[in-house]
GROMACS .gro file of C-alpha atoms in nm:
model
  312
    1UNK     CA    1  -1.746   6.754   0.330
    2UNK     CA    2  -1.880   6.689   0.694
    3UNK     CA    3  -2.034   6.325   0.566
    4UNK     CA    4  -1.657   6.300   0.420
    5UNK     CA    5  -1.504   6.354   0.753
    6UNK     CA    6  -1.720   6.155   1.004
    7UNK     CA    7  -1.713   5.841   0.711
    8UNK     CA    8  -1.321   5.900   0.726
    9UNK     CA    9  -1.325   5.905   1.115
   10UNK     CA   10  -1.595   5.599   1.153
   11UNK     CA   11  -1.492   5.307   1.385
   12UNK     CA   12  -1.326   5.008   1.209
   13UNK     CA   13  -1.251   5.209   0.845
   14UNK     CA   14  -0.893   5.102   0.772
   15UNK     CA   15  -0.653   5.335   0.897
   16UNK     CA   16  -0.890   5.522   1.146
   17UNK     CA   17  -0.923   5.566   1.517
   18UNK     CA   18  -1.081   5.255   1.594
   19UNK     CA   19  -0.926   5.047   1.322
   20UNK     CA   20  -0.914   4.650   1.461
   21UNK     CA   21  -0.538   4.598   1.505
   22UNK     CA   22  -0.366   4.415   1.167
   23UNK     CA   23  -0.661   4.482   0.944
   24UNK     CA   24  -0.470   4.735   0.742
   25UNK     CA   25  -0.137   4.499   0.747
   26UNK     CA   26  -0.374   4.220   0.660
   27UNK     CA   27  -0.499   4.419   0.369
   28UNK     CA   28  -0.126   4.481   0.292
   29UNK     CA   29  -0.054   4.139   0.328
   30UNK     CA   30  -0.344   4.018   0.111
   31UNK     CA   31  -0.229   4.231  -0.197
   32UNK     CA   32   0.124   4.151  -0.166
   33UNK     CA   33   0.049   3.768  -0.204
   34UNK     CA   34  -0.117   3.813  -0.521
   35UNK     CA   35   0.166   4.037  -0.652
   36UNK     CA   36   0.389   3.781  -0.523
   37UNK     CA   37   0.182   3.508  -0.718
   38UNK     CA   38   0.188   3.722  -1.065
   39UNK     CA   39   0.541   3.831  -1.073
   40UNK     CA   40   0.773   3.612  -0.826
   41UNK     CA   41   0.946   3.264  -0.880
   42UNK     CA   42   1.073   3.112  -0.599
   43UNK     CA   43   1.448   3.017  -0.538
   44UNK     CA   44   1.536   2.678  -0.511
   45UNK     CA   45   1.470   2.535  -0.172
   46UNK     CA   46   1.817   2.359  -0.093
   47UNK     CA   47   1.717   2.347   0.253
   48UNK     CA   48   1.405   2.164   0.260
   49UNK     CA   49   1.480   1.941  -0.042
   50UNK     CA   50   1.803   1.800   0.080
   51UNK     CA   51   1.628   1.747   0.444
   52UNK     CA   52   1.390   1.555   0.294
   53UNK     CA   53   1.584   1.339   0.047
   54UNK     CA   54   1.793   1.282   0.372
   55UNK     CA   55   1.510   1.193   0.590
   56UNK     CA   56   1.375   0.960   0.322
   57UNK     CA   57   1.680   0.792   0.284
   58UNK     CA   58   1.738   0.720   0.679
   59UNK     CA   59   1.370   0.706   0.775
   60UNK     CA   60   1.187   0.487   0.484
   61UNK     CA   61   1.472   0.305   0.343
   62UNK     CA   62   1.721   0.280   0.616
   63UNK     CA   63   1.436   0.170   0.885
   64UNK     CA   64   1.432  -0.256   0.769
   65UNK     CA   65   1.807  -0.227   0.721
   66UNK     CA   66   1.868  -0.084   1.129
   67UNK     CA   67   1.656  -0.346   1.193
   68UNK     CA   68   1.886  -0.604   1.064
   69UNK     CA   69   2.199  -0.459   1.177
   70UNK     CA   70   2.104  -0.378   1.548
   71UNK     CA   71   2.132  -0.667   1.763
   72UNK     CA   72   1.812  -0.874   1.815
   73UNK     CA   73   1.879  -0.837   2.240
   74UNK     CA   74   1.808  -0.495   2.223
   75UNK     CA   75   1.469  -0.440   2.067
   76UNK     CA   76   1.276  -0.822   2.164
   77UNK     CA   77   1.033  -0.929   1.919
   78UNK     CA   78   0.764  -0.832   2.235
   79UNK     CA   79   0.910  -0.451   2.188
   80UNK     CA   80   0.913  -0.214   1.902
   81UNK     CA   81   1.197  -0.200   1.714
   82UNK     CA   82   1.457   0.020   1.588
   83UNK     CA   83   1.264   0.048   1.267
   84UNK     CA   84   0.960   0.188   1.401
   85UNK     CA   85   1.086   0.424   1.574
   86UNK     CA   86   1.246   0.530   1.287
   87UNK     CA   87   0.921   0.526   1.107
   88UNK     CA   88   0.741   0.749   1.447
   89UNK     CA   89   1.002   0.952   1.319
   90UNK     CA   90   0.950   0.957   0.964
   91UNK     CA   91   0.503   1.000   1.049
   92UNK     CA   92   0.599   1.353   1.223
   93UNK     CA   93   0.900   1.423   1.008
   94UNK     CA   94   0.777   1.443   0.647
   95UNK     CA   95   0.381   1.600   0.721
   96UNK     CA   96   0.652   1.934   0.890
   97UNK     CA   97   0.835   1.922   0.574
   98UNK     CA   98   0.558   1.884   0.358
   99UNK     CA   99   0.337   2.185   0.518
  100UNK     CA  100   0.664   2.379   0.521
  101UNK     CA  101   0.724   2.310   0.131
  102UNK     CA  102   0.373   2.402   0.069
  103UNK     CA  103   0.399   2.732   0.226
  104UNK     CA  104   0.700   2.775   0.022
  105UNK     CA  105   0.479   2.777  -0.314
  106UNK     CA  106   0.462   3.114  -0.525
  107UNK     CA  107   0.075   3.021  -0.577
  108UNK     CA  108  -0.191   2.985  -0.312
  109UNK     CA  109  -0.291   2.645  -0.294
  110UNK     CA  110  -0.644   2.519  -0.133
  111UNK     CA  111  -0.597   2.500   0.245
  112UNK     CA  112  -0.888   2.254   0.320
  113UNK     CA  113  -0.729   1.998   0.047
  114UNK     CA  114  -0.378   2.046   0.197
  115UNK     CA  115  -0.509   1.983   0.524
  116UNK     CA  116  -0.724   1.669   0.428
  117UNK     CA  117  -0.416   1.510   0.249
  118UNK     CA  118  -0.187   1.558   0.546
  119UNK     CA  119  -0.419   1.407   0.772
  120UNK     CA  120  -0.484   1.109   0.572
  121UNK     CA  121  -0.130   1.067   0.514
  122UNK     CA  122  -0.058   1.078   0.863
  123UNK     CA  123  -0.323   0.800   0.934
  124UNK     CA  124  -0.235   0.585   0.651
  125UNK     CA  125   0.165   0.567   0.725
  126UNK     CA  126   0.069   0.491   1.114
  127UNK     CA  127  -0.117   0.229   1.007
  128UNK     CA  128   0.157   0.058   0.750
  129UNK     CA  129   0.382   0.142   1.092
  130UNK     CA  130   0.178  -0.115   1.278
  131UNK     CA  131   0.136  -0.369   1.013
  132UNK     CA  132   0.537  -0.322   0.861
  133UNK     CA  133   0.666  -0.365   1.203
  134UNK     CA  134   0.478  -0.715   1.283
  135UNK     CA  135   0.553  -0.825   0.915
  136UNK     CA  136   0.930  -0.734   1.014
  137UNK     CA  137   0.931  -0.955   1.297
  138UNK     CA  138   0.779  -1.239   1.136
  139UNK     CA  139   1.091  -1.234   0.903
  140UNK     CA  140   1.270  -1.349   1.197
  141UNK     CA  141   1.057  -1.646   1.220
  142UNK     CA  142   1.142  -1.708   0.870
  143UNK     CA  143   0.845  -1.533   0.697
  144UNK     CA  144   0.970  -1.499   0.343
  145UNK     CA  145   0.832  -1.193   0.141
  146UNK     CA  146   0.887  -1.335  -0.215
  147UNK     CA  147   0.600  -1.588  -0.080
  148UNK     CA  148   0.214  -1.478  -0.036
  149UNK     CA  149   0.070  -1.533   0.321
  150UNK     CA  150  -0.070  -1.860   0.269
  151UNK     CA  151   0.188  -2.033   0.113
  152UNK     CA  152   0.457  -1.948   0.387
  153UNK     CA  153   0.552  -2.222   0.561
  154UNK     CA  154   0.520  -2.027   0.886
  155UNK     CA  155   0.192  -1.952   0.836
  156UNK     CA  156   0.022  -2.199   0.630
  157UNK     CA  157   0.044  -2.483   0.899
  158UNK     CA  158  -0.122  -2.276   1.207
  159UNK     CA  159  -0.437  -2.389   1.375
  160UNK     CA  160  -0.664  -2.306   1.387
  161UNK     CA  161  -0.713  -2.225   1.018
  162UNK     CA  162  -0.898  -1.898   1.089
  163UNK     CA  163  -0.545  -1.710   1.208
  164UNK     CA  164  -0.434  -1.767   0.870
  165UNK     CA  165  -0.695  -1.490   0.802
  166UNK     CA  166  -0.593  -1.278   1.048
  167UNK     CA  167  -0.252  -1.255   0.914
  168UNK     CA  168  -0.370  -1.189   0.583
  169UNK     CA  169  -0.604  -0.894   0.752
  170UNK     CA  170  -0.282  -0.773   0.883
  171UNK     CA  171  -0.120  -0.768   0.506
  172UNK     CA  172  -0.382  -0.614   0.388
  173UNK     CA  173  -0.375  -0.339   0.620
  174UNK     CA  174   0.005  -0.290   0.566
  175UNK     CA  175  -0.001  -0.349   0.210
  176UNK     CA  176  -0.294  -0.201   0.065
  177UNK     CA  177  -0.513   0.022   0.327
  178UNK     CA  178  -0.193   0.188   0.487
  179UNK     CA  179  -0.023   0.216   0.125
  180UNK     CA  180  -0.313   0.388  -0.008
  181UNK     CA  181  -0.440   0.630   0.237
  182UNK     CA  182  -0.038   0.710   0.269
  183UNK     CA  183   0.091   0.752  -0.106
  184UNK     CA  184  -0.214   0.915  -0.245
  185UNK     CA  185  -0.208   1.190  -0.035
  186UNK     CA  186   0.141   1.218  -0.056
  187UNK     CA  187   0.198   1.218  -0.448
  188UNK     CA  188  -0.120   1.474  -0.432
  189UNK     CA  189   0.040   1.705  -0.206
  190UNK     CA  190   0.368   1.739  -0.446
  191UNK     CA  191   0.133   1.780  -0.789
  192UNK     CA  192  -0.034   2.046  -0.629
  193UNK     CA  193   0.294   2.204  -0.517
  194UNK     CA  194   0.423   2.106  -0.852
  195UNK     CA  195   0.125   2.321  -1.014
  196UNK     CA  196   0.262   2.635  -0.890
  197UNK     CA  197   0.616   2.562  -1.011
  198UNK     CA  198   0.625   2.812  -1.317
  199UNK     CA  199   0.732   3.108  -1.440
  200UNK     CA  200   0.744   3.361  -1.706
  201UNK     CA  201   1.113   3.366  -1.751
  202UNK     CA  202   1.278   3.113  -1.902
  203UNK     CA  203   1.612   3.188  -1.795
  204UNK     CA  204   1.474   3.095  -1.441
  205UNK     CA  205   1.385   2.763  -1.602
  206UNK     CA  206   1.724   2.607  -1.503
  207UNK     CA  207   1.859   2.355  -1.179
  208UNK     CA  208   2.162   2.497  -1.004
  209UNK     CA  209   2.431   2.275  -0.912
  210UNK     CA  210   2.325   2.170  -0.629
  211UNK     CA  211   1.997   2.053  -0.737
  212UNK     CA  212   2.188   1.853  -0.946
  213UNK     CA  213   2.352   1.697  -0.688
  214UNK     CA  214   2.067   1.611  -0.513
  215UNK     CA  215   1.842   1.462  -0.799
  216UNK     CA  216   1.969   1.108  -0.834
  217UNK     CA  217   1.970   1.037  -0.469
  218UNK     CA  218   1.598   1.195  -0.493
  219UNK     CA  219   1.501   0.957  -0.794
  220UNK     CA  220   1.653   0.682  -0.663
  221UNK     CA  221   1.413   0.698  -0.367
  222UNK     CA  222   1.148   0.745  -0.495
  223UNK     CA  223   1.251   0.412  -0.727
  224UNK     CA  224   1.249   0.213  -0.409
  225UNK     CA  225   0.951   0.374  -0.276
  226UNK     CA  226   0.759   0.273  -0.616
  227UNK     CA  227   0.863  -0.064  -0.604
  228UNK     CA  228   0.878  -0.194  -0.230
  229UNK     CA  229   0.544   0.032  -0.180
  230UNK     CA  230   0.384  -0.151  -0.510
  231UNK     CA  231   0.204   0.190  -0.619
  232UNK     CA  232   0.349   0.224  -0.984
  233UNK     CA  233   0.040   0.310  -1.102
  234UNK     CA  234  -0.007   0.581  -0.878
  235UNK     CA  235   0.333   0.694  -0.958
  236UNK     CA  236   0.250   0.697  -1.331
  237UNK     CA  237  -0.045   0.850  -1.321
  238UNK     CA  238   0.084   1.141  -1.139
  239UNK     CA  239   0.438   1.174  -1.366
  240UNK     CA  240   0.223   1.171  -1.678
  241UNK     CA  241  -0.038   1.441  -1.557
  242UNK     CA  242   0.288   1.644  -1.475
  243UNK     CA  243   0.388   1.583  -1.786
  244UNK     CA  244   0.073   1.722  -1.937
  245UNK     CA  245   0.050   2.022  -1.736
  246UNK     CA  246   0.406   2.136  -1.847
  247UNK     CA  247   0.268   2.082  -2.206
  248UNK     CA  248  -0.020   2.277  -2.112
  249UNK     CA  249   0.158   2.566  -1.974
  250UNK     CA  250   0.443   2.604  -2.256
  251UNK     CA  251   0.136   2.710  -2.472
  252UNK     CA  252   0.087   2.991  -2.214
  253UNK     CA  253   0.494   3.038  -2.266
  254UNK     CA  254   0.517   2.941  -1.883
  255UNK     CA  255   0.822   2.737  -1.803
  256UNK     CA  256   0.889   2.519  -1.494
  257UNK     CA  257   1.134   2.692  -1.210
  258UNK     CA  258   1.407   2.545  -1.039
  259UNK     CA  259   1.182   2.357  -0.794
  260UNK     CA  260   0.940   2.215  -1.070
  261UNK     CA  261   1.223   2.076  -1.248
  262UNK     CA  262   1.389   1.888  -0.975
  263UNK     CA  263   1.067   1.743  -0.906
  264UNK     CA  264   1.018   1.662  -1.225
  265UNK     CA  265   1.349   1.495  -1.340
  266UNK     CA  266   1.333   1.307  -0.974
  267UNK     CA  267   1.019   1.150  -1.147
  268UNK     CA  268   1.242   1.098  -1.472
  269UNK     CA  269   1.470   0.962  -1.316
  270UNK     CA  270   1.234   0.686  -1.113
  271UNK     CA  271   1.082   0.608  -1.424
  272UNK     CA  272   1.374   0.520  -1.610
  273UNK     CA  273   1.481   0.258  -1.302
  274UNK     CA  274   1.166   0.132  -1.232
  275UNK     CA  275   1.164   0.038  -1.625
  276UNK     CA  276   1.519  -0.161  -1.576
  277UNK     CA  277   1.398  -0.301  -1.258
  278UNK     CA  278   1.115  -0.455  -1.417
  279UNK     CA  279   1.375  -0.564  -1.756
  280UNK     CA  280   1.604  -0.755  -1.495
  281UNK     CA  281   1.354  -0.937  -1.340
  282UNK     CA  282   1.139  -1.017  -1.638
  283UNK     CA  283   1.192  -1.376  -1.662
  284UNK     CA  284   1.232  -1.460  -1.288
  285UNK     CA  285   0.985  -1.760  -1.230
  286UNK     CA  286   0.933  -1.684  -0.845
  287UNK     CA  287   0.854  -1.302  -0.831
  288UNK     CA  288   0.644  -1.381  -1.146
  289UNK     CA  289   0.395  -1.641  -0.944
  290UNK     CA  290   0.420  -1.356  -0.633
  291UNK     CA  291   0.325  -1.063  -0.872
  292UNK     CA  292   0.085  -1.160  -1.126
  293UNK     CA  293  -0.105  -0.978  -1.377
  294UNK     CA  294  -0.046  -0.720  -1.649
  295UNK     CA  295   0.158  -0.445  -1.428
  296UNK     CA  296   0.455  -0.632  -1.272
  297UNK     CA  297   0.661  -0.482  -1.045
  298UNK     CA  298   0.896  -0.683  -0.808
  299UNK     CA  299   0.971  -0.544  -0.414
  300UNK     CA  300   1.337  -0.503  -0.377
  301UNK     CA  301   1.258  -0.690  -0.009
  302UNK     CA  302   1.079  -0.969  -0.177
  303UNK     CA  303   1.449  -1.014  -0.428
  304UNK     CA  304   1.595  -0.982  -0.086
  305UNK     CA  305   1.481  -1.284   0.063
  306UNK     CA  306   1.480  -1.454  -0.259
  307UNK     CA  307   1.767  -1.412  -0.384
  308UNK     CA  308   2.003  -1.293  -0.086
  309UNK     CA  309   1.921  -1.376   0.256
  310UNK     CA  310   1.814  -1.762   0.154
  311UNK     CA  311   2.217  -1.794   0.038
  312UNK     CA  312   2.364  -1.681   0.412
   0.00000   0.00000   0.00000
């Protein structure tokens, strides 16, 4: 009984005299998550999801358009632009709303991965920043985007020869090293939020009206963010390994929550426009010589300058 006492009275036991402040709400804490994670769904985040649609919208999509409305005097080609600081904007924006969503989930999801993929995503769309806002500006100059570097007539006559290379450096960096080390870090972040988007009760397994609202807009965006960032395979990969997982978990009689399906039918949604994208453009000779190969997928800013700005 006396070993029973002093063990009950020792330093640091939870509860006791010289318990380290927290440790028993931490314990508390601890055991409610995994409750939490084995019987709770989460509502549907209206807040967050119609920020970000919004953000994406303004931010990404809106950024080349203020660029063309806003008067040329007040951002000089020496100076950034509207644009970029619209995309600043977007680089501090979306890694808040992305944590935020994450901590959101109704599972635990690996810290260290989360953290790597919002770091890289942070590096990769500051780097697309630099090189989008000097391919911007070269528009100006008449760079046409339906044409590859080299056969611009901007570019293709510069001397000496060995800029030309330093301007397809610069594409490379905007088109392919910032595109990668942003979207694959982004896409990962949402599957792995995605992952914890189920529950037990299928009458949970419905979008209220206001996701409903919101899921067109979302698709659409993530149509133009397919096409103009050229990552389709990317995109597919990660719609049909959602796809899969909801297969998987209907065995376990798990269905997807509010959250999951928005996310999902966003996906649906992008699919279906990036498919009659590609069917209206199939036979155009021009975007056909600027994107070759088996997967063909036009930029909308490429048919821009094609098919839109050369007529003004």
């Amino acid at each position: 009984m006396e070993a029973a006492a002093r063990r009950r009275q020792q330093p640091g036991a939870a509860g006791g005299p010289g318990a380290q402040p927290g440790a028993s709400f931490l314990q508390a804490r601890h055991s409610s998550v995994k409750a939490d994670e084995a019987a709770s769904t989460a509502p549907f985040h209206l807040d967050l999801w119609f920020y970000f649609t919004l953000q994406n919208w303004i931010l990404d999509f809106g950024r080349p358009i203020a660029m063309l409305v806003f008067p040329l005097e007040w951002f000089p080609l020496s100076k950034p632009s509207v644009g970029d600081y619209f995309h600043m904007a977007y680089n501090i924006i979306t890694p808040f709303l992305l944590l935020k969503l994450i901590e959101r989930s109704p599972r635990t999801l690996p810290r260290s991965m989360i953290y790597v993929s919002i770091i890289t995503f942070i590096m990769g769309a500051s780097i697309h920043l630099v090189g989008d806002s000097v391919n911007h500006r070269l528009i100006f100059s008449g760079y046409q985007n339906h044409l590859s570097v080299r056969e611009n007539p901007i570019i293709k006559n510069l001397k000496p020869e060995t800029l030309i290379d330093s301007f397809e450096l610069l594409y490379y960096y905007d088109e392919y090293l910032g595109h990668s080390l942003w979207y694959i870090p982004f896409f990962l972040i949402l599957f792995m939020y995605f992952s914890g988007c189920f529950t037990p009760t299928k009458t949970e397994s419905v979008m209220p009206g206001a996701a409903l609202l919101l899921v067109v807009p979302s698709g659409l965006y993530y149509w133009y963010l397919v096409t103009e960032g050229q990552i389709f395979i990317l995109f597919i990969f990660t719609f049909f390994a959602m796809l899969a997982l909801v297969l998987h978990q209907k065995r376990k009689r798990l269905f997807l929550d509010s959250n999951g399906l928005f996310l999902f039918y966003s996906f649906a949604i992008t699919l279906l426009l990036v498919a009659l994208w590609v069917a209206w453009l199939w036979n155009d000779p021009v975007l056909r010589k600027k994107y070759p190969g088996v997967i063909y997928v036009p930029e909308p800013w490429a048919f821009y300058t094609l098919h839109v700005s050369s007529r003004h």
